[in-house]
C-alpha positions as semicolon CSV with decimal commas, in nm:
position;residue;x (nm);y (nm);z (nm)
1;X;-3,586;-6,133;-0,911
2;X;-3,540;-5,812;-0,654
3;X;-3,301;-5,672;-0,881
4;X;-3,504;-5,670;-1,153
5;X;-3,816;-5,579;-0,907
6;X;-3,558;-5,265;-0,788
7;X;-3,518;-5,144;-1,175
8;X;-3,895;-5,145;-1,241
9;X;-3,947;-4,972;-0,988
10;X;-3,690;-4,758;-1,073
11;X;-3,794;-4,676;-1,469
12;X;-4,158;-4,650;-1,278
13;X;-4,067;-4,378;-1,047
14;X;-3,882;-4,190;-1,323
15;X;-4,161;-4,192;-1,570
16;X;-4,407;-4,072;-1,300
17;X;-4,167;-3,788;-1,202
18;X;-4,125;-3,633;-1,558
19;X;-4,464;-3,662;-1,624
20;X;-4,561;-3,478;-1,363
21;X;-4,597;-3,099;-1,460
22;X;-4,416;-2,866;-1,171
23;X;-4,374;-2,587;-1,415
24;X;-4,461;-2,277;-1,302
25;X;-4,644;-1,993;-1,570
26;X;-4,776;-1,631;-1,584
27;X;-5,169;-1,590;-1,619
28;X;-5,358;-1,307;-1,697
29;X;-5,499;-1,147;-1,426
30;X;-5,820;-1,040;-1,622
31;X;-5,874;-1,344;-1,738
32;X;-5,965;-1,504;-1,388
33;X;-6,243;-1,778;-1,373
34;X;-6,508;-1,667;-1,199
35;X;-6,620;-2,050;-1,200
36;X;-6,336;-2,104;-0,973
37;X;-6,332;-1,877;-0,702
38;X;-6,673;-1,804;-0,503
39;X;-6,470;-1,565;-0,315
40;X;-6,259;-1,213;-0,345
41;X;-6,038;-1,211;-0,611
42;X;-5,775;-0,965;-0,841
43;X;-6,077;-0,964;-1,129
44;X;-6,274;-0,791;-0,853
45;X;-6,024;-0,545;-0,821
46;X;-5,951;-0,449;-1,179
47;X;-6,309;-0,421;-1,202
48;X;-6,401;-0,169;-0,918
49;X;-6,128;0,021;-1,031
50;X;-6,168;0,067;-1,381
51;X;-6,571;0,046;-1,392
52;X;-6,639;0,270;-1,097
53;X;-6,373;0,569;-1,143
54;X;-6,450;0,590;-1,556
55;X;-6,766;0,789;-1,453
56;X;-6,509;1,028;-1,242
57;X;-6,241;1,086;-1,554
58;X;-6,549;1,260;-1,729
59;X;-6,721;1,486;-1,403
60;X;-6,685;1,858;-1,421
61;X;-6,434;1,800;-1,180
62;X;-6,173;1,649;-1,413
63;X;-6,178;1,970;-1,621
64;X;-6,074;2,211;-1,331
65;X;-5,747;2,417;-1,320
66;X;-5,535;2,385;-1,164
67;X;-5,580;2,009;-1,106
68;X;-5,821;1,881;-0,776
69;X;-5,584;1,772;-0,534
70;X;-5,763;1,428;-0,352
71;X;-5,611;1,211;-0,048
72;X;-5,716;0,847;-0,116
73;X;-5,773;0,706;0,245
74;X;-5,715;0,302;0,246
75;X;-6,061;0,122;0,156
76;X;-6,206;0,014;0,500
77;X;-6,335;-0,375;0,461
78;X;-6,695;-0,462;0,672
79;X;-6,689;-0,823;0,526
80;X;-6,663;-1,110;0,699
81;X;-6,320;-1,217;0,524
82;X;-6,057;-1,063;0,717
83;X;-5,805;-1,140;0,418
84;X;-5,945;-0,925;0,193
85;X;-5,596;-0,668;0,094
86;X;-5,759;-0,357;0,118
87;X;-5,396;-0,202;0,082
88;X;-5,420;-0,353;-0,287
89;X;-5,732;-0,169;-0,369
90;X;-5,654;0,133;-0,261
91;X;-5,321;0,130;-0,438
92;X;-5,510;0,056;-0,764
93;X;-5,727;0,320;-0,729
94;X;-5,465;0,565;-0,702
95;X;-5,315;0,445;-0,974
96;X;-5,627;0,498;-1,201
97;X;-5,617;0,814;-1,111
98;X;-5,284;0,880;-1,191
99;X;-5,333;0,719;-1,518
100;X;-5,629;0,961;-1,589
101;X;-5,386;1,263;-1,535
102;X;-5,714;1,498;-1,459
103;X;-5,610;1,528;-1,097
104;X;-5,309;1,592;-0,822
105;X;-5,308;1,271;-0,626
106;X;-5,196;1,272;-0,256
107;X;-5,083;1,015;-0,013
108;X;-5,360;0,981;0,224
109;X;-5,357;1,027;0,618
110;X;-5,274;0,615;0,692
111;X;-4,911;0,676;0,464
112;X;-4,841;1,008;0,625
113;X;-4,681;0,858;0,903
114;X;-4,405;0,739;0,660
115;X;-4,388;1,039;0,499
116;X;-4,279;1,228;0,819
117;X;-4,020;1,022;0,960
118;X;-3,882;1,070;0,635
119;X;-3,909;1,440;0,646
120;X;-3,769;1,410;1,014
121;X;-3,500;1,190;0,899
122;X;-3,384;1,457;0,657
123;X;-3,437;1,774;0,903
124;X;-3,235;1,604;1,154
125;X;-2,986;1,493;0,913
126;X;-2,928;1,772;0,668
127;X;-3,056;2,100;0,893
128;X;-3,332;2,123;0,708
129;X;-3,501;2,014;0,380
130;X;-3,341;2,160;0,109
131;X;-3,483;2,332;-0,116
132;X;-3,786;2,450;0,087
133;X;-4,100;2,268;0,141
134;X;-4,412;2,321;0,011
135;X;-4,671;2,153;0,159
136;X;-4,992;2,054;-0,027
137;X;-5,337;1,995;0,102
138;X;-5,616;1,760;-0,074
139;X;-5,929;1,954;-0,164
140;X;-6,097;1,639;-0,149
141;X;-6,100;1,291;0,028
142;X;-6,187;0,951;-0,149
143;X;-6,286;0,714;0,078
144;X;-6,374;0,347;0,013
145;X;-6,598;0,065;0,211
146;X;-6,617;-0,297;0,116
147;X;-6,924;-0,494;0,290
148;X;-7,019;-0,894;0,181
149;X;-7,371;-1,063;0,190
150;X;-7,366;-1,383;0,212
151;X;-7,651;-1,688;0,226
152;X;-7,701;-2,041;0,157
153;X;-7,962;-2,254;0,104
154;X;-8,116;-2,473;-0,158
155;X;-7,791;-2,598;-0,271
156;X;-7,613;-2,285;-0,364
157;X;-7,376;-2,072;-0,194
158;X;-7,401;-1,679;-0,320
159;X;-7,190;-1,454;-0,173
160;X;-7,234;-1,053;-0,248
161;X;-6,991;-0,766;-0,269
162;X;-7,048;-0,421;-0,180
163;X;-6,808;-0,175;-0,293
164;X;-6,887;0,213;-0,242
165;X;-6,634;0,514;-0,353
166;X;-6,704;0,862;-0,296
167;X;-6,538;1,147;-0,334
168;X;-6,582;1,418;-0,022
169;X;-6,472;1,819;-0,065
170;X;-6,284;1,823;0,269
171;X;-6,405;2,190;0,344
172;X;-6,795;2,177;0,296
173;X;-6,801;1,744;0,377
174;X;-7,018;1,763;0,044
175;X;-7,007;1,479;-0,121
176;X;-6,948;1,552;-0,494
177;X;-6,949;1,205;-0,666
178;X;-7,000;0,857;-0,551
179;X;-7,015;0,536;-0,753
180;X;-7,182;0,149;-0,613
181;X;-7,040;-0,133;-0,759
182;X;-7,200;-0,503;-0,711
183;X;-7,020;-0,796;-0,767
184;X;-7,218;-1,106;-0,701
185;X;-7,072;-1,531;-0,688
186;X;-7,305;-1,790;-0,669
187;X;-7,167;-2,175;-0,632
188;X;-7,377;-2,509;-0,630
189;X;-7,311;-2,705;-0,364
């Protein structure tokens, strides 16, 4: 009998393990349930950064020539989740800009740092920089501020997100375009 208690067992612990499903597959990132997640997510991101900077790839500003050279300065996060990756924001708005090709994109003051040891690295290394530098300076700075507003009651959670760009000429601290996005999450409880 504890033999064949010990094979039942057996066949019964190998059907459970292969039915289990420990695969592992790709999702789309737009394609995000809001449903799901009453929090931040990457759908949040792809929206802020295509929705708000479309209105920028058709200001007067696009049009000039040469290009407007703009420092994007890391998005600075007021919510009250610390995990937001503000790095990852700021990274895709740069690249929407780059995509749009209407403007000369440069690193912002937080990845300067970097950029100088570098530089540094080379001087020391090679006498010099080769070639000759030219250094370039951003007509503009786009800054970026994330804030949250959140409240419960009456069996519902809703959590908001505030998400403000602008776009700063460094010289005259006009500001020259700026664009307010809303994203809003409500959950029952």
């Amino acid at each position: 009998m504890p033999k064949s208690l010990l094979i039942l067992c057996l066949i019964s612990s190998f059907i459970w393990i292969t039915s289990c499903d420990h695969s592992v597959h790709r999702v789309d990132p737009d394609n995000v349930d809001n449903e799901a997640n009453l929090y931040w997510d990457i759908k949040d991101v792809n929206i802020l950064a295509k929705e708000m900077l479309s209105s920028l790839e058709s200001h007067r500003l696009a049009a000039q020539q040469p290009p407007a050279k703009i420092a994007v300065y890391k998005v600075k996060n007021s919510t009250q989740e610390p995990l937001i990756n503000t790095k990852d924001i700021t990274e895709t708005i740069i690249t929407e800009l780059i995509r749009f090709g209407s403007y000369d994109v440069i690193t912002g003051a937080d990845e300067l740092g970097a950029i100088q040891q570098f530089e540094d690295y080379q001087e020391d290394e090679y006498g010099g920089l080769g070639g000759g530098s030219q250094e370039v300076y951003p007509e503009y700075a786009m800054l970026g501020h994330i804030s949250d507003f959140k409240k419960a009651g009456q069996g519902i959670r809703d959590n908001a997100y505030k998400f403000t760009l602008k776009l700063t000429h460094i010289k005259s601290r006009r500001i020259i375009w700026q664009e307010t996005k809303d994203i809003r999450k409500q959950q029952s409880q």
